[in-house]
Amino acid sequence: MDGLDIRTAVGSDTGNRYSANFDVTYLVEKPLFAVLADGMGDGAGSAAAGRIAVDTFVDYATRVAEPGPDTLRDAVAAAHARVSRAGRELRDLAGCTLTAMIAAPQGCWLVQIGDSRVYRWRAGLLELLTTDHTMAWLGAVHGLYPFDSAQAAAARYQLTRYVGHGSAPEPDVFSVTMRPGDRYLLCTDGVSEQVGYDDLRTFLGRDTPPDSVVTALLAACETAGGNDNASAIVIRVD
């Protein structure tokens, strides 16, 4: 990432469905370390899961100068253990997604577990870099049903992997390069389910500071109904 100018912004909105915000974000611009989590449900376990997962992941991943895949997997494993313990103590469902983008010598590491997302806008093309760990995604990818079908909608919230899952599943960990002109978006499903692909592409493609893009994204979520907590981290590369 040497020679690249990285600018970032983060924002989160409670929306109209819940009385509290169960999303958790963490952002350091230099060196880049961006994380977000989305709690499952609206109870005490949901509130605890996101905060514990992000704090634990950041603590473990920053114990070395340049965290690699093994360190990042260990950080998620530690988050699994602490979130699961919190669920037992609270006697409540404790689970959350966790999505991260972390500076590496040749670009960035992406860490993904759950259904929050990372998008990349590059030269006019908006791509989804992560996979949703849901039965809806599996069913659509393997042709069990159309992605916009009633079956997919019913499976949308059946997560196959999340922090706090009893089997402590591993996250996806992979690397991406960065180029001048790239724009990246980390977001919870409160953004991706309320702002369509064309609008996401338009917002990220604007030649405006990241904080303006975040503001526009959250406003679009509110206009769409504010049906969920919505959180976004925007990263601009110049």
PDB file of C-alpha atoms in Angstrom:
ATOM      1  CA  MET A   1       0.000   0.000   0.000  1.00  0.00           C
ATOM      2  CA  ASP A   2       3.047   2.261  -0.134  1.00  0.00           C
ATOM      3  CA  GLY A   3       2.452   5.348  -2.237  1.00  0.00           C
ATOM      4  CA  LEU A   4      -1.337   5.140  -2.037  1.00  0.00           C
ATOM      5  CA  ASP A   5      -3.418   7.851  -0.405  1.00  0.00           C
ATOM      6  CA  ILE A   6      -6.122   6.212   1.705  1.00  0.00           C
ATOM      7  CA  ARG A   7      -9.072   8.205   3.006  1.00  0.00           C
ATOM      8  CA  THR A   8     -11.912   6.710   5.019  1.00  0.00           C
ATOM      9  CA  ALA A   9     -15.201   7.450   6.744  1.00  0.00           C
ATOM     10  CA  VAL A  10     -17.672   5.515   8.872  1.00  0.00           C
ATOM     11  CA  GLY A  11     -21.295   6.014   9.824  1.00  0.00           C
ATOM     12  CA  SER A  12     -24.173   4.131  11.373  1.00  0.00           C
ATOM     13  CA  ASP A  13     -27.905   4.719  11.743  1.00  0.00           C
ATOM     14  CA  THR A  14     -30.395   2.969  14.028  1.00  0.00           C
ATOM     15  CA  GLY A  15     -33.250   3.165  11.528  1.00  0.00           C
ATOM     16  CA  ASN A  16     -36.924   2.820  12.438  1.00  0.00           C
ATOM     17  CA  ARG A  17     -37.327  -0.866  13.234  1.00  0.00           C
ATOM     18  CA  TYR A  18     -35.278  -1.122  16.422  1.00  0.00           C
ATOM     19  CA  SER A  19     -34.971   1.141  19.432  1.00  0.00           C
ATOM     20  CA  ALA A  20     -31.227   0.489  19.625  1.00  0.00           C
ATOM     21  CA  ASN A  21     -28.339   0.002  17.202  1.00  0.00           C
ATOM     22  CA  PHE A  22     -26.862  -3.504  17.275  1.00  0.00           C
ATOM     23  CA  ASP A  23     -24.198  -2.770  14.659  1.00  0.00           C
ATOM     24  CA  VAL A  24     -20.630  -2.135  15.835  1.00  0.00           C
ATOM     25  CA  THR A  25     -17.877  -0.450  13.813  1.00  0.00           C
ATOM     26  CA  TYR A  26     -14.153   0.139  14.235  1.00  0.00           C
ATOM     27  CA  LEU A  27     -11.967   2.181  11.899  1.00  0.00           C
ATOM     28  CA  VAL A  28      -8.319   3.238  11.825  1.00  0.00           C
ATOM     29  CA  GLU A  29      -7.210   4.954   8.640  1.00  0.00           C
ATOM     30  CA  LYS A  30      -3.420   4.473   8.754  1.00  0.00           C
ATOM     31  CA  PRO A  31      -2.556   1.673   8.595  1.00  0.00           C
ATOM     32  CA  LEU A  32      -6.005   0.683   7.432  1.00  0.00           C
ATOM     33  CA  PHE A  33      -7.966  -1.442   9.882  1.00  0.00           C
ATOM     34  CA  ALA A  34     -11.717  -1.490   9.295  1.00  0.00           C
ATOM     35  CA  VAL A  35     -14.168  -3.814  11.031  1.00  0.00           C
ATOM     36  CA  LEU A  36     -17.926  -4.018  11.366  1.00  0.00           C
ATOM     37  CA  ALA A  37     -20.296  -6.456  13.022  1.00  0.00           C
ATOM     38  CA  ASP A  38     -24.053  -6.904  12.975  1.00  0.00           C
ATOM     39  CA  GLY A  39     -25.712  -8.517  15.979  1.00  0.00           C
ATOM     40  CA  MET A  40     -28.347 -11.212  15.466  1.00  0.00           C
ATOM     41  CA  GLY A  41     -31.738 -10.224  16.833  1.00  0.00           C
ATOM     42  CA  ASP A  42     -32.499  -7.367  19.191  1.00  0.00           C
ATOM     43  CA  GLY A  43     -31.803  -8.779  22.637  1.00  0.00           C
ATOM     44  CA  ALA A  44     -29.019  -8.459  25.186  1.00  0.00           C
ATOM     45  CA  GLY A  45     -27.082 -11.235  23.462  1.00  0.00           C
ATOM     46  CA  SER A  46     -27.131  -9.345  20.179  1.00  0.00           C
ATOM     47  CA  ALA A  47     -25.855  -6.166  21.815  1.00  0.00           C
ATOM     48  CA  ALA A  48     -23.090  -8.029  23.620  1.00  0.00           C
ATOM     49  CA  ALA A  49     -22.040 -10.140  20.627  1.00  0.00           C
ATOM     50  CA  GLY A  50     -21.130  -7.303  18.277  1.00  0.00           C
ATOM     51  CA  ARG A  51     -19.139  -5.344  20.822  1.00  0.00           C
ATOM     52  CA  ILE A  52     -17.316  -8.387  22.192  1.00  0.00           C
ATOM     53  CA  ALA A  53     -16.528  -9.727  18.715  1.00  0.00           C
ATOM     54  CA  VAL A  54     -15.088  -6.465  17.404  1.00  0.00           C
ATOM     55  CA  ASP A  55     -13.096  -5.727  20.568  1.00  0.00           C
ATOM     56  CA  THR A  56     -11.692  -9.269  20.692  1.00  0.00           C
ATOM     57  CA  PHE A  57     -10.859  -9.384  16.989  1.00  0.00           C
ATOM     58  CA  VAL A  58      -9.043  -6.040  17.108  1.00  0.00           C
ATOM     59  CA  ASP A  59      -7.172  -7.006  20.281  1.00  0.00           C
ATOM     60  CA  TYR A  60      -5.873 -10.291  18.845  1.00  0.00           C
ATOM     61  CA  ALA A  61      -5.184  -9.032  15.337  1.00  0.00           C
ATOM     62  CA  THR A  62      -3.133  -6.056  16.504  1.00  0.00           C
ATOM     63  CA  ARG A  63      -0.796  -8.083  18.692  1.00  0.00           C
ATOM     64  CA  VAL A  64       1.541  -8.416  15.706  1.00  0.00           C
ATOM     65  CA  ALA A  65       2.819  -5.672  13.412  1.00  0.00           C
ATOM     66  CA  GLU A  66       1.534  -7.303  10.212  1.00  0.00           C
ATOM     67  CA  PRO A  67      -1.308  -9.778  10.858  1.00  0.00           C
ATOM     68  CA  GLY A  68      -1.553 -12.592   8.335  1.00  0.00           C
ATOM     69  CA  PRO A  69      -4.197 -15.254   7.674  1.00  0.00           C
ATOM     70  CA  ASP A  70      -3.314 -17.424  10.677  1.00  0.00           C
ATOM     71  CA  THR A  71      -3.453 -14.469  13.052  1.00  0.00           C
ATOM     72  CA  LEU A  72      -6.776 -13.323  11.611  1.00  0.00           C
ATOM     73  CA  ARG A  73      -8.295 -16.797  11.919  1.00  0.00           C
ATOM     74  CA  ASP A  74      -7.047 -16.993  15.510  1.00  0.00           C
ATOM     75  CA  ALA A  75      -8.642 -13.609  16.193  1.00  0.00           C
ATOM     76  CA  VAL A  76     -12.007 -14.878  14.946  1.00  0.00           C
ATOM     77  CA  ALA A  77     -11.623 -18.068  16.999  1.00  0.00           C
ATOM     78  CA  ALA A  78     -11.035 -15.966  20.106  1.00  0.00           C
ATOM     79  CA  ALA A  79     -14.142 -13.925  19.269  1.00  0.00           C
ATOM     80  CA  HIS A  80     -16.159 -17.152  18.913  1.00  0.00           C
ATOM     81  CA  ALA A  81     -15.098 -18.252  22.381  1.00  0.00           C
ATOM     82  CA  ARG A  82     -15.894 -14.960  24.091  1.00  0.00           C
ATOM     83  CA  VAL A  83     -19.228 -14.431  22.359  1.00  0.00           C
ATOM     84  CA  SER A  84     -20.315 -17.996  23.113  1.00  0.00           C
ATOM     85  CA  ARG A  85     -19.404 -17.510  26.762  1.00  0.00           C
ATOM     86  CA  ALA A  86     -21.415 -14.285  26.880  1.00  0.00           C
ATOM     87  CA  GLY A  87     -24.428 -16.104  25.447  1.00  0.00           C
ATOM     88  CA  ARG A  88     -24.248 -18.743  28.146  1.00  0.00           C
ATOM     89  CA  GLU A  89     -23.931 -16.123  30.867  1.00  0.00           C
ATOM     90  CA  LEU A  90     -26.814 -14.046  29.510  1.00  0.00           C
ATOM     91  CA  ARG A  91     -28.906 -17.122  28.620  1.00  0.00           C
ATOM     92  CA  ASP A  92     -29.699 -15.422  25.348  1.00  0.00           C
ATOM     93  CA  LEU A  93     -28.832 -15.848  21.668  1.00  0.00           C
ATOM     94  CA  ALA A  94     -25.430 -14.224  21.183  1.00  0.00           C
ATOM     95  CA  GLY A  95     -24.142 -14.075  17.639  1.00  0.00           C
ATOM     96  CA  CYS A  96     -23.037 -11.587  15.006  1.00  0.00           C
ATOM     97  CA  THR A  97     -21.448 -11.147  11.626  1.00  0.00           C
ATOM     98  CA  LEU A  98     -17.898  -9.850  11.331  1.00  0.00           C
ATOM     99  CA  THR A  99     -16.348  -8.304   8.237  1.00  0.00           C
ATOM    100  CA  ALA A 100     -12.915  -6.668   8.150  1.00  0.00           C
ATOM    101  CA  MET A 101     -10.417  -5.075   5.783  1.00  0.00           C
ATOM    102  CA  ILE A 102      -6.853  -4.806   7.060  1.00  0.00           C
ATOM    103  CA  ALA A 103      -3.711  -3.356   5.499  1.00  0.00           C
ATOM    104  CA  ALA A 104      -1.123  -5.825   4.224  1.00  0.00           C
ATOM    105  CA  PRO A 105       2.251  -5.277   2.512  1.00  0.00           C
ATOM    106  CA  GLN A 106       0.795  -5.998  -0.940  1.00  0.00           C
ATOM    107  CA  GLY A 107      -2.759  -4.722  -0.455  1.00  0.00           C
ATOM    108  CA  CYS A 108      -5.357  -5.738   2.121  1.00  0.00           C
ATOM    109  CA  TRP A 109      -6.652  -8.812   3.878  1.00  0.00           C
ATOM    110  CA  LEU A 110     -10.414  -9.344   3.887  1.00  0.00           C
ATOM    111  CA  VAL A 111     -12.040 -11.333   6.661  1.00  0.00           C
ATOM    112  CA  GLN A 112     -15.639 -12.484   6.282  1.00  0.00           C
ATOM    113  CA  ILE A 113     -18.052 -14.430   8.453  1.00  0.00           C
ATOM    114  CA  GLY A 114     -21.796 -13.878   8.164  1.00  0.00           C
ATOM    115  CA  ASP A 115     -23.705 -11.709   5.702  1.00  0.00           C
ATOM    116  CA  SER A 116     -22.259  -8.229   6.030  1.00  0.00           C
ATOM    117  CA  ARG A 117     -20.418  -7.326   2.836  1.00  0.00           C
ATOM    118  CA  VAL A 118     -17.418  -5.765   1.091  1.00  0.00           C
ATOM    119  CA  TYR A 119     -17.930  -4.119  -2.295  1.00  0.00           C
ATOM    120  CA  ARG A 120     -15.284  -2.699  -4.618  1.00  0.00           C
ATOM    121  CA  TRP A 121     -15.894   0.019  -7.207  1.00  0.00           C
ATOM    122  CA  ARG A 122     -13.119   0.018  -9.801  1.00  0.00           C
ATOM    123  CA  ALA A 123     -13.212   1.829 -13.154  1.00  0.00           C
ATOM    124  CA  GLY A 124     -16.985   2.000 -13.144  1.00  0.00           C
ATOM    125  CA  LEU A 125     -17.565  -1.644 -12.175  1.00  0.00           C
ATOM    126  CA  LEU A 126     -19.071  -2.449  -8.778  1.00  0.00           C
ATOM    127  CA  GLU A 127     -18.217  -5.958  -7.538  1.00  0.00           C
ATOM    128  CA  LEU A 128     -19.245  -7.842  -4.437  1.00  0.00           C
ATOM    129  CA  LEU A 129     -16.000  -9.290  -3.060  1.00  0.00           C
ATOM    130  CA  THR A 130     -17.456 -11.315  -0.185  1.00  0.00           C
ATOM    131  CA  THR A 131     -19.872 -14.235   0.031  1.00  0.00           C
ATOM    132  CA  ASP A 132     -22.990 -14.207   2.197  1.00  0.00           C
ATOM    133  CA  HIS A 133     -22.888 -17.156   4.572  1.00  0.00           C
ATOM    134  CA  THR A 134     -26.629 -17.846   4.359  1.00  0.00           C
ATOM    135  CA  MET A 135     -28.863 -20.633   3.120  1.00  0.00           C
ATOM    136  CA  ALA A 136     -30.358 -18.133   0.659  1.00  0.00           C
ATOM    137  CA  TRP A 137     -26.937 -17.660  -0.962  1.00  0.00           C
ATOM    138  CA  LEU A 138     -26.235 -21.382  -1.092  1.00  0.00           C
ATOM    139  CA  GLY A 139     -29.643 -22.137  -2.528  1.00  0.00           C
ATOM    140  CA  ALA A 140     -29.361 -19.516  -5.247  1.00  0.00           C
ATOM    141  CA  VAL A 141     -25.761 -20.339  -6.208  1.00  0.00           C
ATOM    142  CA  HIS A 142     -26.492 -24.064  -6.468  1.00  0.00           C
ATOM    143  CA  GLY A 143     -29.746 -23.595  -8.363  1.00  0.00           C
ATOM    144  CA  LEU A 144     -32.080 -24.814  -5.642  1.00  0.00           C
ATOM    145  CA  TYR A 145     -34.319 -21.780  -6.211  1.00  0.00           C
ATOM    146  CA  PRO A 146     -34.166 -18.329  -7.841  1.00  0.00           C
ATOM    147  CA  PHE A 147     -32.430 -15.665  -5.787  1.00  0.00           C
ATOM    148  CA  ASP A 148     -35.562 -13.479  -5.786  1.00  0.00           C
ATOM    149  CA  SER A 149     -37.934 -16.327  -4.898  1.00  0.00           C
ATOM    150  CA  ALA A 150     -40.056 -16.832  -1.788  1.00  0.00           C
ATOM    151  CA  GLN A 151     -37.775 -19.719  -0.806  1.00  0.00           C
ATOM    152  CA  ALA A 152     -34.715 -17.467  -0.943  1.00  0.00           C
ATOM    153  CA  ALA A 153     -36.486 -14.808   1.117  1.00  0.00           C
ATOM    154  CA  ALA A 154     -37.361 -17.399   3.760  1.00  0.00           C
ATOM    155  CA  ALA A 155     -33.708 -18.531   3.888  1.00  0.00           C
ATOM    156  CA  ARG A 156     -32.270 -15.001   3.957  1.00  0.00           C
ATOM    157  CA  TYR A 157     -31.729 -14.941   7.711  1.00  0.00           C
ATOM    158  CA  GLN A 158     -30.556 -18.533   8.097  1.00  0.00           C
ATOM    159  CA  LEU A 159     -26.856 -17.882   8.597  1.00  0.00           C
ATOM    160  CA  THR A 160     -24.563 -20.838   8.018  1.00  0.00           C
ATOM    161  CA  ARG A 161     -21.604 -19.094   9.656  1.00  0.00           C
ATOM    162  CA  TYR A 162     -21.469 -16.364  12.291  1.00  0.00           C
ATOM    163  CA  VAL A 163     -19.413 -15.407  15.341  1.00  0.00           C
ATOM    164  CA  GLY A 164     -20.816 -17.332  18.298  1.00  0.00           C
ATOM    165  CA  HIS A 165     -21.914 -20.356  16.223  1.00  0.00           C
ATOM    166  CA  GLY A 166     -21.619 -23.548  18.229  1.00  0.00           C
ATOM    167  CA  SER A 167     -19.153 -25.183  15.837  1.00  0.00           C
ATOM    168  CA  ALA A 168     -16.908 -22.105  15.671  1.00  0.00           C
ATOM    169  CA  PRO A 169     -16.699 -22.044  11.849  1.00  0.00           C
ATOM    170  CA  GLU A 170     -13.672 -20.435  10.232  1.00  0.00           C
ATOM    171  CA  PRO A 171     -14.004 -17.135   8.387  1.00  0.00           C
ATOM    172  CA  ASP A 172     -13.126 -16.562   4.756  1.00  0.00           C
ATOM    173  CA  VAL A 173      -9.707 -14.881   4.647  1.00  0.00           C
ATOM    174  CA  PHE A 174      -8.294 -13.644   1.341  1.00  0.00           C
ATOM    175  CA  SER A 175      -6.251 -10.809  -0.084  1.00  0.00           C
ATOM    176  CA  VAL A 176      -6.999  -8.046  -2.573  1.00  0.00           C
ATOM    177  CA  THR A 177      -4.748  -5.527  -4.256  1.00  0.00           C
ATOM    178  CA  MET A 178      -5.524  -1.821  -4.224  1.00  0.00           C
ATOM    179  CA  ARG A 179      -5.212   0.618  -7.103  1.00  0.00           C
ATOM    180  CA  PRO A 180      -5.551   4.383  -7.331  1.00  0.00           C
ATOM    181  CA  GLY A 181      -9.185   5.149  -8.049  1.00  0.00           C
ATOM    182  CA  ASP A 182     -10.577   2.197  -6.091  1.00  0.00           C
ATOM    183  CA  ARG A 183     -13.496   2.686  -3.736  1.00  0.00           C
ATOM    184  CA  TYR A 184     -14.430   0.097  -1.118  1.00  0.00           C
ATOM    185  CA  LEU A 185     -17.584  -0.267   0.940  1.00  0.00           C
ATOM    186  CA  LEU A 186     -17.957  -2.416   4.037  1.00  0.00           C
ATOM    187  CA  CYS A 187     -21.602  -2.535   5.099  1.00  0.00           C
ATOM    188  CA  THR A 188     -24.154  -4.424   7.145  1.00  0.00           C
ATOM    189  CA  ASP A 189     -27.253  -5.865   5.507  1.00  0.00           C
ATOM    190  CA  GLY A 190     -29.190  -2.794   6.575  1.00  0.00           C
ATOM    191  CA  VAL A 191     -27.383  -1.046   3.724  1.00  0.00           C
ATOM    192  CA  SER A 192     -27.124  -3.828   1.139  1.00  0.00           C
ATOM    193  CA  GLU A 193     -30.806  -4.799   1.472  1.00  0.00           C
ATOM    194  CA  GLN A 194     -32.115  -1.237   1.255  1.00  0.00           C
ATOM    195  CA  VAL A 195     -29.829   0.352  -1.353  1.00  0.00           C
ATOM    196  CA  GLY A 196     -29.849  -1.294  -4.769  1.00  0.00           C
ATOM    197  CA  TYR A 197     -26.853  -2.164  -6.912  1.00  0.00           C
ATOM    198  CA  ASP A 198     -27.230   0.796  -9.287  1.00  0.00           C
ATOM    199  CA  ASP A 199     -27.449   3.278  -6.413  1.00  0.00           C
ATOM    200  CA  LEU A 200     -24.456   1.733  -4.648  1.00  0.00           C
ATOM    201  CA  ARG A 201     -22.463   2.037  -7.870  1.00  0.00           C
ATOM    202  CA  THR A 202     -23.529   5.656  -8.295  1.00  0.00           C
ATOM    203  CA  PHE A 203     -22.693   6.684  -4.725  1.00  0.00           C
ATOM    204  CA  LEU A 204     -19.284   4.997  -4.740  1.00  0.00           C
ATOM    205  CA  GLY A 205     -18.435   6.343  -8.181  1.00  0.00           C
ATOM    206  CA  ARG A 206     -18.874   9.969  -7.183  1.00  0.00           C
ATOM    207  CA  ASP A 207     -15.718  12.059  -6.903  1.00  0.00           C
ATOM    208  CA  THR A 208     -16.586  13.151  -3.360  1.00  0.00           C
ATOM    209  CA  PRO A 209     -14.973  12.589   0.057  1.00  0.00           C
ATOM    210  CA  PRO A 210     -15.791   9.329   1.840  1.00  0.00           C
ATOM    211  CA  ASP A 211     -17.838  11.071   4.532  1.00  0.00           C
ATOM    212  CA  SER A 212     -20.166  12.474   1.858  1.00  0.00           C
ATOM    213  CA  VAL A 213     -20.629   8.975   0.425  1.00  0.00           C
ATOM    214  CA  VAL A 214     -21.446   7.550   3.859  1.00  0.00           C
ATOM    215  CA  THR A 215     -23.985  10.322   4.459  1.00  0.00           C
ATOM    216  CA  ALA A 216     -25.640   9.633   1.099  1.00  0.00           C
ATOM    217  CA  LEU A 217     -25.788   5.881   1.742  1.00  0.00           C
ATOM    218  CA  LEU A 218     -27.393   6.262   5.169  1.00  0.00           C
ATOM    219  CA  ALA A 219     -29.871   8.811   3.814  1.00  0.00           C
ATOM    220  CA  ALA A 220     -30.820   6.327   1.094  1.00  0.00           C
ATOM    221  CA  CYS A 221     -31.442   3.680   3.755  1.00  0.00           C
ATOM    222  CA  GLU A 222     -33.743   6.061   5.609  1.00  0.00           C
ATOM    223  CA  THR A 223     -35.597   6.903   2.396  1.00  0.00           C
ATOM    224  CA  ALA A 224     -36.047   3.192   1.718  1.00  0.00           C
ATOM    225  CA  GLY A 225     -37.812   2.813   5.052  1.00  0.00           C
ATOM    226  CA  GLY A 226     -35.049   2.535   7.635  1.00  0.00           C
ATOM    227  CA  ASN A 227     -36.046  -1.078   8.204  1.00  0.00           C
ATOM    228  CA  ASP A 228     -32.812  -2.120   9.917  1.00  0.00           C
ATOM    229  CA  ASN A 229     -29.703  -0.796  11.603  1.00  0.00           C
ATOM    230  CA  ALA A 230     -27.441   0.414   8.798  1.00  0.00           C
ATOM    231  CA  SER A 231     -23.663   0.836   8.985  1.00  0.00           C
ATOM    232  CA  ALA A 232     -21.123   1.708   6.324  1.00  0.00           C
ATOM    233  CA  ILE A 233     -17.366   2.170   6.067  1.00  0.00           C
ATOM    234  CA  VAL A 234     -16.166   3.801   2.851  1.00  0.00           C
ATOM    235  CA  ILE A 235     -12.509   3.636   1.762  1.00  0.00           C
ATOM    236  CA  ARG A 236     -11.177   5.801  -1.073  1.00  0.00           C
ATOM    237  CA  VAL A 237      -7.827   5.075  -2.725  1.00  0.00           C
ATOM    238  CA  ASP A 238      -5.973   7.795  -4.645  1.00  0.00           C
TER     239      ASP A 238
END
